[in-house]
PDB file of C-alpha atoms and ligand atoms in Angstrom:
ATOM      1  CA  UNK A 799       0.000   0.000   0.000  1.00 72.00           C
ATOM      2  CA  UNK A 800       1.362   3.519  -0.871  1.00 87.00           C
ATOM      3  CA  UNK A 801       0.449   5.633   1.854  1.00 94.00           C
ATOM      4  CA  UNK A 802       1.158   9.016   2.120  1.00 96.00           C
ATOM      5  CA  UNK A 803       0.698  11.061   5.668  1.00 97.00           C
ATOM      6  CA  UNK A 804       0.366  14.189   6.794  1.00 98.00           C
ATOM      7  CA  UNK A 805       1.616  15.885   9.921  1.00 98.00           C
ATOM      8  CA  UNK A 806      -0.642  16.251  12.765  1.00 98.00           C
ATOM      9  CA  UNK A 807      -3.246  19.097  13.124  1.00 98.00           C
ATOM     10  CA  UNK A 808      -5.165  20.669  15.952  1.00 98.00           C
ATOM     11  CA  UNK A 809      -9.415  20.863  14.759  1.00 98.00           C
ATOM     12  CA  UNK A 810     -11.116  22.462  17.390  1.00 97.00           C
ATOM     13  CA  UNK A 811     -15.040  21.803  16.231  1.00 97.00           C
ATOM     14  CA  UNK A 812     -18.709  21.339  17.706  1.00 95.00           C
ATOM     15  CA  UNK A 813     -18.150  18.170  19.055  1.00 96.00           C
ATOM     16  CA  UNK A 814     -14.864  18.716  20.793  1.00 94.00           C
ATOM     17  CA  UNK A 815     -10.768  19.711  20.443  1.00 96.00           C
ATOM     18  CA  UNK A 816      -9.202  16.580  18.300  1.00 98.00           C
ATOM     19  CA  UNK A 817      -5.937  15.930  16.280  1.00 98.00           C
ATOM     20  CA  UNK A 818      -6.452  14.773  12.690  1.00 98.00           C
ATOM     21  CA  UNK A 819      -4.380  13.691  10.620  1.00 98.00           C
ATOM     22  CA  UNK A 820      -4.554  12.841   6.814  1.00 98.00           C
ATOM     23  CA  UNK A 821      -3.873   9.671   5.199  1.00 98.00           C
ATOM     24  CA  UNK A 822      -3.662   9.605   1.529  1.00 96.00           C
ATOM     25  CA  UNK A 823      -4.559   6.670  -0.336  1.00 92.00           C
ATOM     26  CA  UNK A 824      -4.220   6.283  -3.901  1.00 89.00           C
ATOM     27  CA  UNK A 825      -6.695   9.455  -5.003  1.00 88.00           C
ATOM     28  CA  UNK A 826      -8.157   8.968  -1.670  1.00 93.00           C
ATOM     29  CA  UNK A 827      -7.848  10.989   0.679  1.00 96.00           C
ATOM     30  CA  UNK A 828      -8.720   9.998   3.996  1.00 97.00           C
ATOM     31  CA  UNK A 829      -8.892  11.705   8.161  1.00 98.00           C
ATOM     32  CA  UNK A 830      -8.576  10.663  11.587  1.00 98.00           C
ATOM     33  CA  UNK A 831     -10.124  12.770  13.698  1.00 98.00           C
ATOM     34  CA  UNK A 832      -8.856  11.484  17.330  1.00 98.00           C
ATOM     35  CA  UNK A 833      -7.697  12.783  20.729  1.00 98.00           C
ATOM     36  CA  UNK A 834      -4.132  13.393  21.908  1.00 96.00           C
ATOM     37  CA  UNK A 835      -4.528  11.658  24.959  1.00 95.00           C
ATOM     38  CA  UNK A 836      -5.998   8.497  23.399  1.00 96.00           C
ATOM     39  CA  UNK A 837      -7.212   5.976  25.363  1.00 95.00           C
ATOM     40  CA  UNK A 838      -5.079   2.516  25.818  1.00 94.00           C
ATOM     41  CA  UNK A 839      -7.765   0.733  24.443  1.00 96.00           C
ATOM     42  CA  UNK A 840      -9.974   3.332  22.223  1.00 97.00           C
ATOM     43  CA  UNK A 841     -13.707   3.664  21.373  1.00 97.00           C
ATOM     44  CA  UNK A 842     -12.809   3.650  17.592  1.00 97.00           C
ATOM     45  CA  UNK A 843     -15.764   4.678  14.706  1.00 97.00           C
ATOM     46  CA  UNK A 844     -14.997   3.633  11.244  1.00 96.00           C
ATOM     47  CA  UNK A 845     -17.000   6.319   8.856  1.00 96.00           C
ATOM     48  CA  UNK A 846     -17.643   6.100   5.362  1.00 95.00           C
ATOM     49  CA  UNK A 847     -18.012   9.134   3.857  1.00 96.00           C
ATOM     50  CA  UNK A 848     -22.117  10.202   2.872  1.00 96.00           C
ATOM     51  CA  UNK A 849     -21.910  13.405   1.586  1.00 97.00           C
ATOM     52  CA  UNK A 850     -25.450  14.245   1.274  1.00 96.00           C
ATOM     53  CA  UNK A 851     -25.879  13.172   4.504  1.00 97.00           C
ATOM     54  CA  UNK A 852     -22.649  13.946   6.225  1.00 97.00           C
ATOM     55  CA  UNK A 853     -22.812  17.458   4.736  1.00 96.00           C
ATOM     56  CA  UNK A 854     -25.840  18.174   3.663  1.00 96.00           C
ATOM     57  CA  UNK A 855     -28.589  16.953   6.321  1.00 95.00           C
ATOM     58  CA  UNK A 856     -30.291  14.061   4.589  1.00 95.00           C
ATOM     59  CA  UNK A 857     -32.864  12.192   6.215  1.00 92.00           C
ATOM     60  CA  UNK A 858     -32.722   9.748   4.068  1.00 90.00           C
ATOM     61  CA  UNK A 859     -29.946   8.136   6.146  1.00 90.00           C
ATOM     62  CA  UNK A 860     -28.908   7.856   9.284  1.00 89.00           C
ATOM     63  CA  UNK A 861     -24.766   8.785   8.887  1.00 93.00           C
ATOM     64  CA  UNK A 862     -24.878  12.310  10.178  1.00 95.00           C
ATOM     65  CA  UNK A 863     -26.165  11.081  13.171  1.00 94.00           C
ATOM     66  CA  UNK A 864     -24.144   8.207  13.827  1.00 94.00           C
ATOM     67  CA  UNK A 865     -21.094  10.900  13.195  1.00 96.00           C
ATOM     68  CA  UNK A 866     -21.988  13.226  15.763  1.00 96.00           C
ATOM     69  CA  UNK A 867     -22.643  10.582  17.859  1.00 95.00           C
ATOM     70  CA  UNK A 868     -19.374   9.335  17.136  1.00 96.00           C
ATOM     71  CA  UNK A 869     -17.783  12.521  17.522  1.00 97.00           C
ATOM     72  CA  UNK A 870     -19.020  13.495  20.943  1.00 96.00           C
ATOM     73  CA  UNK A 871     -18.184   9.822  21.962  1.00 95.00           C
ATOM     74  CA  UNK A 872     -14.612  10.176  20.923  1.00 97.00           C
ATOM     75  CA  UNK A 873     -14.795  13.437  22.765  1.00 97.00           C
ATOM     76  CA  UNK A 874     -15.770  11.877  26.050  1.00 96.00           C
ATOM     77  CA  UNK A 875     -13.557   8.949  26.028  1.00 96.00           C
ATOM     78  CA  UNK A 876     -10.248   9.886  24.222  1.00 97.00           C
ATOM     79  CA  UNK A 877     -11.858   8.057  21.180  1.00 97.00           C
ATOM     80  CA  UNK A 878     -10.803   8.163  17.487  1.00 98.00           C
ATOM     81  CA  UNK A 879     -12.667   8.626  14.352  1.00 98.00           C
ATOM     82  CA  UNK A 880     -11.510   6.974  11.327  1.00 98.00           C
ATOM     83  CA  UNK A 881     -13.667   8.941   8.036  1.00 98.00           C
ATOM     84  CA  UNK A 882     -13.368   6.869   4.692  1.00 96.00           C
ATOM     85  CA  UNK A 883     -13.515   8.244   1.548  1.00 96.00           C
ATOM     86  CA  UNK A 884     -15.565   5.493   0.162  1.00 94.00           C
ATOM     87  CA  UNK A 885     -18.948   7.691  -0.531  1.00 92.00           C
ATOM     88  CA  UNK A 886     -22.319   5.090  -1.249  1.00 88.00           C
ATOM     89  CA  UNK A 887     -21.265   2.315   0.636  1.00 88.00           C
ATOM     90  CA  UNK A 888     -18.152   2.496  -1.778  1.00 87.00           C
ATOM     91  CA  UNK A 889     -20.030   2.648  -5.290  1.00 91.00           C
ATOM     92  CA  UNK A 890     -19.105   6.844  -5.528  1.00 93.00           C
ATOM     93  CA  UNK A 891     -21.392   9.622  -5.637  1.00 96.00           C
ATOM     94  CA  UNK A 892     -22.219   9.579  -9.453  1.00 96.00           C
ATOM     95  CA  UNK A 893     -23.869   5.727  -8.701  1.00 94.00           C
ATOM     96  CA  UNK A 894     -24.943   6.922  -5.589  1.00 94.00           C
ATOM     97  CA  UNK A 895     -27.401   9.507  -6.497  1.00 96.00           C
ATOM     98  CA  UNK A 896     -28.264   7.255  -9.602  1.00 96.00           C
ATOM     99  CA  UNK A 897     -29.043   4.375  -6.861  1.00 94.00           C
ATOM    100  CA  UNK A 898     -31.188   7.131  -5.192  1.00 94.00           C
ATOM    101  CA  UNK A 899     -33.148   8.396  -8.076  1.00 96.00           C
ATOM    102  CA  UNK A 900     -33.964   4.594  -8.473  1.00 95.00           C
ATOM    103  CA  UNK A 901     -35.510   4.479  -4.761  1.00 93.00           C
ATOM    104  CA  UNK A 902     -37.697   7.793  -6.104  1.00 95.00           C
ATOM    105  CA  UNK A 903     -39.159   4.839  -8.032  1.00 95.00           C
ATOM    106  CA  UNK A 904     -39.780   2.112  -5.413  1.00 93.00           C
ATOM    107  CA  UNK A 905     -36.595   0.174  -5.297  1.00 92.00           C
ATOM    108  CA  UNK A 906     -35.204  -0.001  -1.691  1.00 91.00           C
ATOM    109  CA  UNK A 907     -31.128   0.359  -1.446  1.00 89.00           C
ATOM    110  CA  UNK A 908     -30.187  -2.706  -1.741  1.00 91.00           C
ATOM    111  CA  UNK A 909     -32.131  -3.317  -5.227  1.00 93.00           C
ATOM    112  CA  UNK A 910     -31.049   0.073  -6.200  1.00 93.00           C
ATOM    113  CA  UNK A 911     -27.723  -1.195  -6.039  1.00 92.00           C
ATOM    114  CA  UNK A 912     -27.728  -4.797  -7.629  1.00 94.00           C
ATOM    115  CA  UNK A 913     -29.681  -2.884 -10.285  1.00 94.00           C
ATOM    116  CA  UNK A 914     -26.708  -0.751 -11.028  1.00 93.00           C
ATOM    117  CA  UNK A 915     -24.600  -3.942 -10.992  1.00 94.00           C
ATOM    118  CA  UNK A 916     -22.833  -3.351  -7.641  1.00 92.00           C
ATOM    119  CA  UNK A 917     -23.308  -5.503  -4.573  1.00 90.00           C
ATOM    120  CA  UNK A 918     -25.273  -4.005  -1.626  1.00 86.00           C
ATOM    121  CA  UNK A 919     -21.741  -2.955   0.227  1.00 85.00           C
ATOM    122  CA  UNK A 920     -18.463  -2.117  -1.874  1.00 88.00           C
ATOM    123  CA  UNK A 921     -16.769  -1.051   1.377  1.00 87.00           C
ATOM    124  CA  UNK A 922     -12.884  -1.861   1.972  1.00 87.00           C
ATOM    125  CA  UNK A 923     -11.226  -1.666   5.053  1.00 89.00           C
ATOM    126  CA  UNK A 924      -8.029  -2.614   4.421  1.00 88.00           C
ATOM    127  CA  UNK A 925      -6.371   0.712   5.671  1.00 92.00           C
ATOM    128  CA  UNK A 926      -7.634   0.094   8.991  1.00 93.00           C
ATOM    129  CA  UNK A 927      -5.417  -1.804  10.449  1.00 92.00           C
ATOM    130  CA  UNK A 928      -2.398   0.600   8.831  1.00 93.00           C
ATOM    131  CA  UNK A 929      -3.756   3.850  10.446  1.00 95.00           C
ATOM    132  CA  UNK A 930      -4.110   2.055  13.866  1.00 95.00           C
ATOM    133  CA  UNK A 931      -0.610   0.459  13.464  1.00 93.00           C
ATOM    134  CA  UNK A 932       0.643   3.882  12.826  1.00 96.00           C
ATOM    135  CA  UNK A 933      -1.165   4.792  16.260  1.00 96.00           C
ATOM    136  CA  UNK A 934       0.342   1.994  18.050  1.00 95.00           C
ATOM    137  CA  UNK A 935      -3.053   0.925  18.515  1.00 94.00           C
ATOM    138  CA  UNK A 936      -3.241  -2.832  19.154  1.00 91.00           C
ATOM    139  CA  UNK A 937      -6.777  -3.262  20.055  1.00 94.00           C
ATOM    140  CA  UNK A 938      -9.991  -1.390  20.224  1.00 96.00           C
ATOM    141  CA  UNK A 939     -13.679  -1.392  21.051  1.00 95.00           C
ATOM    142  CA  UNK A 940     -15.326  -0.811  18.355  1.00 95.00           C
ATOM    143  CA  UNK A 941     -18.512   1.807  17.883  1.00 94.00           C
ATOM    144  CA  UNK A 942     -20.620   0.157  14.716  1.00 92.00           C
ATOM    145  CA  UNK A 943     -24.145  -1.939  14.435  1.00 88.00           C
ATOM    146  CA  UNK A 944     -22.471  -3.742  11.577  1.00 84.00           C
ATOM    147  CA  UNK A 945     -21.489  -7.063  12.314  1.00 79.00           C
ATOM    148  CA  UNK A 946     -19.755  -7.449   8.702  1.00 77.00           C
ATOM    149  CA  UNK A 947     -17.841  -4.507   9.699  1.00 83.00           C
ATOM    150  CA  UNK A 948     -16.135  -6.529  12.667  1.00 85.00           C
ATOM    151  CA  UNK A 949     -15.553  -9.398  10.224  1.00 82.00           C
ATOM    152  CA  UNK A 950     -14.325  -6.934   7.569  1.00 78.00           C
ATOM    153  CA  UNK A 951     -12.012  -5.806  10.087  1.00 83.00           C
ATOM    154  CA  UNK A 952      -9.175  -8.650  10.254  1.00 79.00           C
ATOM    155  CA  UNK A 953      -6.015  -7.991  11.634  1.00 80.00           C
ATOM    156  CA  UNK A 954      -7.232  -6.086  14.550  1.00 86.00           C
ATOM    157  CA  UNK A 955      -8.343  -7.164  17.904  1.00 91.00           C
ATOM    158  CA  UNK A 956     -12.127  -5.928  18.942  1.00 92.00           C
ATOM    159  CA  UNK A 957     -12.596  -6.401  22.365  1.00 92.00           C
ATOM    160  CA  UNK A 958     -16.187  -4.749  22.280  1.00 91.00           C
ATOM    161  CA  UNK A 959     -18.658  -3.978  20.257  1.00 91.00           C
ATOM    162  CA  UNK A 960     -20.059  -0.397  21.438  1.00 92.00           C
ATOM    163  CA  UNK A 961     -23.564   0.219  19.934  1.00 90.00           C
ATOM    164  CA  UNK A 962     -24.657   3.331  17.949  1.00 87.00           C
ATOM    165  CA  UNK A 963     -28.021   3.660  18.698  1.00 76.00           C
ATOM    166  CA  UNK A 964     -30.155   6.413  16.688  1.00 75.00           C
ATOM    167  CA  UNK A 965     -33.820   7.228  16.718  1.00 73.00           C
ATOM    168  CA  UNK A 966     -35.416   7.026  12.792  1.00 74.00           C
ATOM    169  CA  UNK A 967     -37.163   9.813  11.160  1.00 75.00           C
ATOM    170  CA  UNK A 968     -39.972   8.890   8.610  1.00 76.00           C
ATOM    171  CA  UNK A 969     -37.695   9.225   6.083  1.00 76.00           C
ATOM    172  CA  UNK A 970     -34.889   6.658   6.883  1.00 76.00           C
ATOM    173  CA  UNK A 971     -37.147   4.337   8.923  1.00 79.00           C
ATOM    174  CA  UNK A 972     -37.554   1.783   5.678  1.00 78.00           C
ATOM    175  CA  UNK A 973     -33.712   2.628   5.593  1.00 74.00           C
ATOM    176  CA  UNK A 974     -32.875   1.204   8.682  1.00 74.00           C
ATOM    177  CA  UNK A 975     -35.350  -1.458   8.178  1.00 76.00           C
ATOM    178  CA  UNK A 976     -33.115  -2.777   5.197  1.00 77.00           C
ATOM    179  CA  UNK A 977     -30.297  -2.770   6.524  1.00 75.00           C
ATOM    180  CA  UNK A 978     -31.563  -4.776   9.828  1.00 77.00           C
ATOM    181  CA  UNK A 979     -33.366  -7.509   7.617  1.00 76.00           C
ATOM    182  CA  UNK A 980     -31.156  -7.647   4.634  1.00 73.00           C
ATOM    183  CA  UNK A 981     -27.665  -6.221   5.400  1.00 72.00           C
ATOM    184  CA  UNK A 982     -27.720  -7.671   9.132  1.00 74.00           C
ATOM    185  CA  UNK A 983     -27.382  -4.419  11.451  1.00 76.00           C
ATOM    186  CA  UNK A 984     -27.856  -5.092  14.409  1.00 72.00           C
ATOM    187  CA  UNK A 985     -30.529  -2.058  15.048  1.00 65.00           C
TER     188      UNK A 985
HETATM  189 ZN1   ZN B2106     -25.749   8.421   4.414  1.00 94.43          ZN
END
């Protein structure tokens, strides 16, 4: 893996003071958002990026959310984010907006994908296990509903699974519904 790295940063924000730190992969370009005085064994969030909701405030999703949640919780207990640039569930934003204009006609998200030819979750995590090497991190607890995500996650030990639990508007309730019965979430 060619990985470059960028020095460390203070980002004062909303949610707390953090260090980040920038991890380039390839032509993405990924951040840890994390506290100096990290725990031994951190709370540690794995984000993939969701611009529209991330940035803009959709409701069709529940990632803002589950990032501010994330946020304050690596705020009150020397946590780390890790934010992927892997927008869509890794299928882009171009394929992503395409798989949303075919929900605007009754497909749910995973249809929308397979109809577009991708599976239901592109999502890679192989540079997990580099950034928290570089952190001397040796084992976490990790904040997710995702059980694949803690499979996905090899190399790494996961002492606990930390819950992320978010209440659904009436526009991501069917959302979260897929993704407990078909994707596994453990909501
Ligand atoms: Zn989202």
């Amino acid at each position: 893996m060619n990985i470059k790295i960028s020095e460390v940063a203070s980002l004062p924000s909303k949610f707390g003071s953090f260090k980040v730190k920038a991890f380039k992969q390839g032509e993405k370009e990924h951040l840890v958002i994390y506290k100096e005085n990290l725990d031994e064994v951190p709370v540690v969030r794995v984000h993939s990026e969701c611009l529209t909701g991330d940035a803009i405030g959709s409701l069709k999703c529940d990632c803002r959310d589950q990032l501010e949640f994330a946020l304050k919780m690596a705020e009150e207990t020397n946590g780390m984010v890790i934010y992927l640039r892997q927008e869509g569930r890794g299928i882009g934003l171009l394929n992503k907006i395409n798989a949303y204009a075919l929900q605007d006609k009754g497909a749910n998200t995973v249809e929308a994908n397979h109809q577009l030819g991708f599976d239901a979750d592109e999502r890679t995590y192989e540079i997990v296990p580099f950034i928290l090497k570089h952190f001397n991190i040796s084992k976490i607890k990790l904040l997710t509903n995702n059980p694949k995500k803690i499979e996905s996650l090899t190399d790494i030990e996961i002492v606990q699974r930390v819950p992320i639990i978010m209440i659904p508007n009436k526009h991501n309730k069917d959302y979260l519904n897929v993704k407990k019965d078909e994707m596994g979430h453990m909501l």
